[in-house]
Amino acid sequence: MHAWPASEVPALPGKGRDLRIHDTATGGRVTLAPGPVARIYVCGITPYDATHMGHAATYNAFDLVQRVWLDTKRQVHYVQNVTDVDDPLLERAIRDGIDWVGLAERETALFREDMTALRMLPPQHYIGAVEAIPGIVPLVERLRDSGAAYELDGDVYFSVDADPHFGEVSHYSTELMRHLSAERGGDPERPGKKNPLDPMLWMAAREGEPSWDGGSLGPGRPGWHIECVAIALDHLGMGFDVQGGGSDLIFPHHEMGASHAQTLTGEYPMAKAYVHAGMVALDGEKMSKSRGNLVFVSKLRKDGVDPAAVRLALLSHRYRDDWEWTDQVLQDAVERLGRWRAAVSRPDGTPADALVEELREALSDDLDTPTALAAVDRWAALQTADGGDDESAPGLVSRAVDALLGVAL
Ligand code: 5CA
Ligand code: ZN
């Protein structure tokens, strides 16, 4: 699949700091110091509805990770998937009486537009589940042939007990895992499974549902977790730097994905850091397509809201926190954007070299965007109060805010 156009990232004087980021698996901060090419996999959308503020907040967090790396003069190898066939997508298509392929294409196209408007950097490889199927089938066959997967009435399940490290991403109790598995696409109650938590790798063709050639597995479609593993291993290999997503993906998705990959390769761990963004809520409940309590990026754009203000609204919260979207959050961002734009449009300026270093320090400190925004606020206040005679300062601030925060002033 094609991704979306990249906005340019201005180069800044000097060099940024290595990223210290919270890793779910170890429960603490890790310092990521990759070689010349940093590798990141971020779980993409299931395209059955438009991009909401929760999605946007999560993709914003991983966009910042890349901006920190770019500022350390590294290249970034970024891979993202699109879950363009899965139960919720098929169910929505049936509910609305539309073709599932058309639904996925339409919503993916809208997502690309939203990401472009928000200045999110595009992945180099943007891969749909459907196009990944030829790579998924041999992985499932290998797991089955090695005894790490088994058949149940034609479906193929992964045996979580095959991975000695199973549980080391989430560290959740078995009880919680069972609960979340049922809630998030698993089937812990299905009779005949070796372990109730075992996730499906390959689902045999069902009447009235799309299916693909599965070689020795028979016709069917892939499970959710193996989709991301196949794409990540194909394009990044093992031991990549960051596996990213929202905190609702910790279990089962990232736990199972790590287990699949580790069992397939015998290497550990799949990723150096498992990084998770908090959940954005609306009216006290997690914003979700299934609940329908949504604020869409595309709707705000259509209403004439500046995407830079939407981005600033996302940045005003720390990525790991759960937070609530309100009109006030957006209003504050609109006002802040106005203050910043007024400040950089003055011809002379308050020196900004220290501000660039403050931004670098805040972002490398587990993406501390509230501190970064406060630093720009202080500079803008000084600049508006008396300015200074540093003519290069407004341009430097514009470039820094663009390069490090993805906001075009
Ligand atoms: N296609 C799978 C991942 S392989 C999927 O989870 N798709 S999704 O469309 O449901 O979510 C896309 C991303 O947005 C995921 O990282 C998810 O954790 C994140 N996300 C979904 N809802 C919210 C929310 N309310 N707040 C923050 N992030 C969210
Ligand atoms: Zn995924």
Coordinates of C-alpha atoms and ligand atoms in Angstrom, one line a residue:
M1 CA 0.0 0.0 0.0
H2 CA 1.2 3.6 -0.4
A3 CA 1.5 5.7 2.7
W4 CA 1.1 9.5 2.6
P5 CA 3.3 12.4 1.7
A6 CA 6.1 13.4 4.1
S7 CA 6.3 16.9 5.4
E8 CA 9.8 18.2 5.6
V9 CA 11.6 18.0 8.9
P10 CA 14.0 21.0 9.2
A11 CA 17.5 20.3 10.5
L12 CA 18.4 22.1 13.7
P13 CA 21.8 23.3 14.8
G14 CA 23.6 21.0 17.2
K15 CA 22.3 17.5 18.0
G16 CA 19.4 16.1 20.1
R17 CA 19.7 13.7 23.0
D18 CA 19.1 10.0 23.1
L19 CA 15.5 9.1 23.9
R20 CA 14.7 7.8 27.4
I21 CA 11.4 6.1 27.2
H22 CA 9.0 4.1 29.4
D23 CA 9.1 0.4 28.4
T24 CA 6.0 -1.6 29.4
A25 CA 7.9 -4.9 29.5
T26 CA 10.5 -3.8 32.1
G27 CA 8.2 -1.3 33.8
G28 CA 10.9 1.3 33.7
R29 CA 12.8 3.7 31.5
V30 CA 15.2 2.5 28.9
T31 CA 17.6 4.7 27.0
L32 CA 17.4 3.9 23.3
A33 CA 20.7 4.4 21.5
P34 CA 20.2 2.7 18.2
G35 CA 22.8 2.6 15.4
P36 CA 22.6 4.9 12.4
V37 CA 19.1 3.5 11.6
A38 CA 16.5 3.3 14.3
R39 CA 13.7 0.8 13.7
I40 CA 10.1 1.2 14.8
Y41 CA 6.8 -0.7 14.2
V42 CA 3.6 1.0 15.1
C43 CA 0.3 -0.8 14.9
G44 CA -2.0 0.8 12.3
I45 CA -5.7 1.3 12.1
T46 CA -8.5 -1.2 11.5
P47 CA -10.2 0.9 8.8
Y48 CA -13.9 0.7 9.5
D49 CA -14.4 4.2 10.8
A50 CA -12.6 7.6 10.6
T51 CA -9.5 8.6 12.6
H52 CA -10.6 9.9 16.0
M53 CA -8.7 11.9 18.5
G54 CA -7.6 8.7 20.4
H55 CA -5.9 7.3 17.2
A56 CA -4.4 10.7 16.5
A57 CA -3.0 11.0 20.0
T58 CA -1.3 7.6 19.7
Y59 CA 0.2 8.3 16.3
N60 CA 1.4 11.6 17.6
A61 CA 3.4 9.9 20.4
F62 CA 5.2 7.7 17.9
D63 CA 5.8 10.6 15.5
L64 CA 7.6 12.4 18.3
V65 CA 9.8 9.3 18.9
Q66 CA 10.9 9.6 15.3
R67 CA 11.5 13.3 15.5
V68 CA 13.7 12.8 18.5
W69 CA 15.7 10.2 16.6
L70 CA 15.9 12.4 13.5
D71 CA 17.2 15.2 15.6
T72 CA 20.1 12.9 16.8
K73 CA 20.9 12.7 13.1
R74 CA 19.8 9.1 12.8
Q75 CA 17.7 7.7 10.0
V76 CA 14.4 6.1 10.9
H77 CA 13.0 2.9 9.5
Y78 CA 9.3 3.0 10.2
V79 CA 6.7 0.3 9.5
Q80 CA 3.0 0.5 10.0
N81 CA 0.2 -2.0 9.1
V82 CA -3.4 -1.6 8.2
T83 CA -5.7 -4.3 9.5
D84 CA -7.8 -4.4 6.3
V85 CA -9.5 -7.7 7.1
D86 CA -10.7 -8.6 10.6
D87 CA -14.0 -9.3 12.4
P88 CA -14.9 -5.7 13.3
L89 CA -14.4 -4.5 9.7
L90 CA -16.5 -7.3 8.3
E91 CA -19.2 -6.8 10.9
R92 CA -19.4 -3.1 10.1
A93 CA -19.6 -3.8 6.3
I94 CA -22.5 -6.2 6.9
R95 CA -24.2 -3.8 9.3
D96 CA -24.0 -1.0 6.7
G97 CA -24.7 -3.2 3.7
I98 CA -21.5 -2.2 1.9
D99 CA -18.5 -4.0 0.5
W100 CA -15.8 -4.6 3.1
V101 CA -13.0 -3.9 0.5
G102 CA -14.5 -0.5 -0.4
L103 CA -15.0 0.4 3.3
A104 CA -11.4 -0.4 4.1
E105 CA -10.1 1.6 1.1
R106 CA -12.3 4.6 1.9
E107 CA -11.3 4.8 5.6
T108 CA -7.6 4.2 4.9
A109 CA -7.7 7.0 2.3
L110 CA -9.3 9.3 5.0
F111 CA -6.7 8.2 7.5
R112 CA -3.9 9.2 5.1
E113 CA -5.5 12.6 4.6
D114 CA -5.7 13.1 8.4
M115 CA -2.1 12.0 9.0
T116 CA -0.9 14.4 6.2
A117 CA -2.9 17.3 7.7
L118 CA -1.4 16.6 11.2
R119 CA 2.1 16.4 9.7
M120 CA 2.7 12.9 11.0
L121 CA 5.7 11.3 9.3
P122 CA 4.7 8.5 7.0
P123 CA 6.1 4.9 7.4
Q124 CA 8.5 3.7 4.7
H125 CA 6.4 0.5 4.5
Y126 CA 2.7 0.7 4.9
I127 CA 1.4 -2.8 4.7
G128 CA -2.1 -4.2 4.6
A129 CA -3.1 -7.5 6.3
V130 CA -4.4 -8.8 3.0
E131 CA -1.2 -8.1 1.1
A132 CA 0.8 -9.7 3.9
I133 CA -1.0 -13.1 3.7
P134 CA 1.5 -14.8 1.4
G135 CA 4.2 -14.0 4.1
I136 CA 1.9 -15.0 7.0
V137 CA 1.1 -18.6 5.8
P138 CA 4.6 -20.0 6.0
L139 CA 5.1 -18.5 9.5
V140 CA 1.9 -20.3 10.7
E141 CA 3.1 -23.5 9.0
R142 CA 6.4 -23.3 10.7
L143 CA 4.8 -22.7 14.1
R144 CA 2.6 -25.7 13.5
D145 CA 5.4 -28.0 12.3
S146 CA 7.5 -27.1 15.3
G147 CA 4.7 -28.0 17.7
A148 CA 4.1 -24.4 18.8
A149 CA 0.7 -24.3 17.1
Y150 CA -2.1 -26.8 16.8
E151 CA -5.3 -27.4 14.8
L152 CA -8.8 -27.2 16.2
D153 CA -11.6 -28.0 13.7
G154 CA -9.6 -26.5 10.9
D155 CA -8.5 -23.4 12.7
V156 CA -4.9 -23.0 13.9
Y157 CA -4.0 -21.8 17.4
F158 CA -0.7 -20.6 18.9
S159 CA 0.3 -22.4 22.0
V160 CA 1.2 -19.7 24.5
D161 CA 3.0 -22.3 26.6
A162 CA 5.5 -22.7 23.8
D163 CA 7.1 -19.4 24.7
P164 CA 9.0 -19.3 28.0
H165 CA 8.8 -15.5 27.9
F166 CA 5.0 -15.4 27.5
G167 CA 3.6 -12.8 29.9
E168 CA 6.7 -10.6 30.0
V169 CA 5.3 -7.7 28.0
S170 CA 2.2 -7.1 30.1
H171 CA 3.0 -8.9 33.3
Y172 CA -0.8 -9.2 33.8
S173 CA -2.3 -11.9 36.0
T174 CA -3.8 -15.0 34.2
E175 CA -7.2 -13.8 35.4
L176 CA -6.8 -10.4 33.8
M177 CA -5.4 -11.9 30.6
R178 CA -8.4 -14.1 30.4
H179 CA -10.8 -11.2 30.8
L180 CA -9.0 -9.0 28.3
S181 CA -8.7 -11.9 25.8
A182 CA -12.5 -12.3 25.8
E183 CA -13.0 -8.5 25.5
R184 CA -10.4 -8.0 22.7
G185 CA -11.1 -10.6 20.0
G186 CA -10.0 -13.8 21.7
D187 CA -12.1 -16.8 22.5
P188 CA -11.0 -18.2 25.9
E189 CA -14.2 -20.1 26.3
R190 CA -13.8 -22.2 23.2
P191 CA -13.7 -25.9 24.1
G192 CA -10.7 -27.9 22.9
K193 CA -8.0 -25.3 23.3
K194 CA -4.9 -26.3 25.1
N195 CA -4.8 -23.0 27.0
P196 CA -7.8 -20.7 27.1
L197 CA -5.5 -17.8 26.2
D198 CA -4.2 -19.4 23.0
P199 CA -4.9 -17.0 20.1
M200 CA -5.9 -17.9 16.6
L201 CA -3.2 -17.8 13.9
W202 CA -5.3 -18.9 11.0
M203 CA -9.0 -19.0 10.8
A204 CA -10.4 -21.6 8.4
A205 CA -12.8 -20.2 5.7
R206 CA -16.3 -19.4 7.1
E207 CA -19.4 -19.3 5.0
G208 CA -20.0 -15.9 3.5
E209 CA -16.6 -14.5 4.6
P210 CA -13.6 -13.7 2.5
S211 CA -10.8 -16.3 2.5
W212 CA -7.4 -16.8 0.9
D213 CA -5.2 -19.7 -0.1
G214 CA -3.4 -20.9 3.0
G215 CA -1.2 -23.7 1.5
S216 CA -1.2 -26.7 3.8
L217 CA -3.4 -24.7 6.3
G218 CA -6.3 -24.7 3.8
P219 CA -8.3 -21.7 2.8
G220 CA -8.9 -19.1 5.4
R221 CA -7.7 -15.7 6.8
P222 CA -5.0 -14.7 9.3
G223 CA -5.3 -14.0 13.0
W224 CA -4.6 -10.5 14.2
H225 CA -1.3 -10.8 16.1
I226 CA 0.5 -12.9 13.4
E227 CA -0.4 -10.2 10.9
C228 CA 1.8 -7.6 12.7
V229 CA 4.5 -10.1 13.5
A230 CA 4.9 -11.1 9.8
I231 CA 5.0 -7.5 8.7
A232 CA 7.5 -6.5 11.4
L233 CA 9.8 -9.4 10.9
D234 CA 9.7 -9.0 7.1
H235 CA 10.6 -5.3 7.2
L236 CA 12.5 -4.8 10.4
G237 CA 13.8 -8.2 11.7
M238 CA 14.1 -9.1 15.4
G239 CA 15.3 -6.8 18.1
F240 CA 13.9 -3.6 16.6
D241 CA 13.8 -0.5 18.8
V242 CA 10.2 0.3 19.5
Q243 CA 6.9 -1.6 19.2
G244 CA 4.2 1.0 19.6
G245 CA 0.5 1.3 20.1
G246 CA -2.1 2.4 22.5
S247 CA -2.3 0.8 26.0
D248 CA -5.3 -1.3 24.9
L249 CA -2.8 -3.2 22.7
I250 CA -0.6 -4.3 25.6
F251 CA -2.7 -7.4 26.0
P252 CA -3.4 -9.5 24.0
H253 CA -1.9 -8.0 20.9
H254 CA 1.6 -7.1 21.8
E255 CA 2.0 -9.9 24.3
M256 CA 1.0 -12.4 21.7
G257 CA 3.0 -10.8 18.9
A258 CA 6.2 -10.9 21.0
S259 CA 5.5 -14.6 21.8
H260 CA 4.9 -15.5 18.1
A261 CA 8.1 -13.7 17.0
Q262 CA 10.3 -15.1 19.8
T263 CA 9.0 -18.6 19.2
L264 CA 9.6 -18.3 15.5
T265 CA 13.1 -17.0 15.7
G266 CA 14.4 -18.3 19.1
E267 CA 15.5 -14.7 19.7
Y268 CA 14.5 -12.5 22.6
P269 CA 13.2 -9.9 22.9
M270 CA 11.3 -8.9 19.8
A271 CA 11.6 -5.2 20.6
K272 CA 13.9 -3.2 22.8
A273 CA 11.0 -1.1 24.1
Y274 CA 7.2 -1.7 24.1
V275 CA 5.8 1.7 24.2
H276 CA 2.2 2.5 24.9
A277 CA 0.1 5.6 24.7
G278 CA -2.7 6.3 27.2
M279 CA -6.3 6.3 26.2
V280 CA -8.3 9.3 25.2
A281 CA -11.8 9.5 26.5
L282 CA -14.9 11.4 25.6
D283 CA -17.7 12.0 28.2
G284 CA -15.9 9.8 30.7
E285 CA -15.5 6.7 28.4
K286 CA -12.6 5.5 26.2
M287 CA -13.1 6.9 22.7
S288 CA -13.8 3.9 20.6
K289 CA -15.4 2.9 17.3
S290 CA -17.4 0.2 19.0
R291 CA -18.9 2.7 21.6
G292 CA -19.3 5.4 19.0
N293 CA -18.3 8.3 21.3
L294 CA -16.0 9.9 18.8
V295 CA -14.5 13.2 17.7
F296 CA -13.0 12.8 14.3
V297 CA -10.0 14.6 12.9
S298 CA -11.7 14.9 9.5
K299 CA -14.8 16.5 11.1
L300 CA -12.7 19.1 12.8
R301 CA -10.8 19.8 9.6
K302 CA -14.1 20.1 7.7
D303 CA -15.3 22.6 10.4
G304 CA -12.3 24.7 9.6
V305 CA -10.1 23.9 12.7
D306 CA -6.5 24.4 11.9
P307 CA -4.8 20.9 12.0
A308 CA -1.8 22.6 13.8
A309 CA -4.2 23.4 16.7
V310 CA -5.4 19.8 16.8
R311 CA -1.8 18.7 17.0
L312 CA -1.1 21.2 19.8
A313 CA -4.2 19.9 21.6
L314 CA -2.7 16.4 21.5
L315 CA 0.7 17.7 22.6
S316 CA -0.7 19.4 25.6
H317 CA -1.0 16.0 27.3
R318 CA 1.8 13.6 28.2
Y319 CA 1.5 10.6 25.9
R320 CA 1.3 7.9 28.7
D321 CA -1.6 9.6 30.5
D322 CA -5.2 8.8 30.0
W323 CA -7.0 12.0 29.3
E324 CA -10.4 13.4 28.3
W325 CA -11.0 15.3 25.0
T326 CA -13.1 18.4 25.6
D327 CA -13.9 21.5 23.6
Q328 CA -11.8 23.4 26.1
V329 CA -8.7 21.4 25.2
L330 CA -9.1 22.4 21.6
Q331 CA -9.9 26.1 22.5
D332 CA -6.7 26.3 24.6
A333 CA -4.7 24.9 21.7
V334 CA -6.2 27.4 19.3
E335 CA -5.3 30.3 21.6
R336 CA -1.8 28.9 22.2
L337 CA -1.2 28.6 18.4
G338 CA -2.3 32.2 18.0
R339 CA 0.2 33.4 20.6
W340 CA 3.1 31.4 19.1
R341 CA 2.3 32.6 15.6
A342 CA 2.2 36.2 16.8
A343 CA 5.5 35.7 18.6
V344 CA 7.4 34.2 15.6
S345 CA 6.0 36.8 13.2
R346 CA 7.9 39.7 14.9
P347 CA 11.0 40.7 13.0
D348 CA 13.5 40.7 15.8
G349 CA 13.6 38.3 18.6
T350 CA 14.5 37.0 22.0
P351 CA 17.4 34.5 21.7
A352 CA 16.2 31.0 21.3
D353 CA 19.2 28.7 21.5
A354 CA 18.3 27.8 25.1
L355 CA 14.7 27.1 24.1
V356 CA 15.9 24.5 21.5
E357 CA 17.9 22.8 24.2
E358 CA 14.9 22.8 26.6
L359 CA 12.7 21.3 23.9
R360 CA 15.4 18.6 23.3
E361 CA 15.7 17.8 27.0
A362 CA 11.9 17.7 27.5
L363 CA 11.2 15.4 24.6
S364 CA 14.1 13.0 25.3
D365 CA 12.7 12.7 28.8
D366 CA 9.9 10.2 27.9
L367 CA 8.3 12.7 25.5
D368 CA 7.5 15.3 28.1
T369 CA 5.4 17.5 25.8
P370 CA 3.7 19.6 28.5
T371 CA 7.2 20.8 29.6
A372 CA 8.1 21.4 26.0
L373 CA 5.0 23.5 25.4
A374 CA 5.6 25.5 28.5
A375 CA 9.1 26.4 27.4
V376 CA 7.8 27.7 24.1
D377 CA 5.0 29.6 26.0
R378 CA 7.7 31.3 28.1
W379 CA 9.7 32.3 25.0
A380 CA 6.6 33.6 23.3
A381 CA 5.7 35.7 26.3
L382 CA 9.2 37.3 26.5
Q383 CA 9.2 37.8 22.7
T384 CA 5.8 39.5 22.8
A385 CA 6.7 41.6 25.8
D386 CA 9.9 43.2 24.6
G387 CA 11.4 41.1 21.8
G388 CA 15.2 41.4 21.4
D389 CA 17.6 42.0 18.7
D390 CA 18.3 38.4 17.6
E391 CA 16.9 38.5 14.1
S392 CA 17.5 34.7 13.6
A393 CA 15.4 33.8 16.7
P394 CA 11.9 33.7 15.2
G395 CA 13.0 31.5 12.4
L396 CA 14.9 29.2 14.7
V397 CA 11.8 28.8 16.9
S398 CA 9.6 28.1 13.9
R399 CA 12.0 25.4 12.7
A400 CA 12.4 23.9 16.1
V401 CA 8.6 23.7 16.7
D402 CA 8.2 22.1 13.3
A403 CA 11.1 19.7 13.5
L404 CA 10.5 18.5 17.1
L405 CA 6.7 18.9 17.6
G406 CA 5.4 18.7 14.1
V407 CA 3.6 22.0 14.3
A408 CA 3.9 24.4 11.4
L409 CA 3.8 28.0 12.7
Ligands
5CA1 N1 -5.4 -2.5 13.7 C1 -5.2 -2.7 15.2 C2 -3.7 -2.7 15.5 S1 -2.8 -3.8 14.6 C3 -5.9 -1.6 15.9 O1 -5.8 -1.6 17.2 N2 -6.6 -0.7 15.2 S2 -7.5 0.5 15.9 O2 -8.0 1.2 14.8 O3 -8.4 -0.1 16.8 O4 -6.5 1.4 16.7 C4 -5.4 2.0 16.1 C5 -4.5 2.6 17.2 O5 -5.2 3.6 17.9 C6 -4.0 1.5 18.2 O6 -2.7 1.8 18.6 C7 -4.9 1.8 19.4 O7 -4.3 1.4 20.6 C8 -5.1 3.3 19.3 N3 -6.3 3.8 20.0 C9 -7.6 3.3 19.7 N4 -8.5 4.0 20.5 C10 -7.7 4.9 21.3 C11 -8.1 5.9 22.3 N5 -9.3 6.1 22.7 N6 -7.1 6.6 22.8 C12 -5.8 6.4 22.4 N7 -5.4 5.5 21.5 C13 -6.4 4.7 20.9
ZN2 ZN -0.8 -4.5 15.4

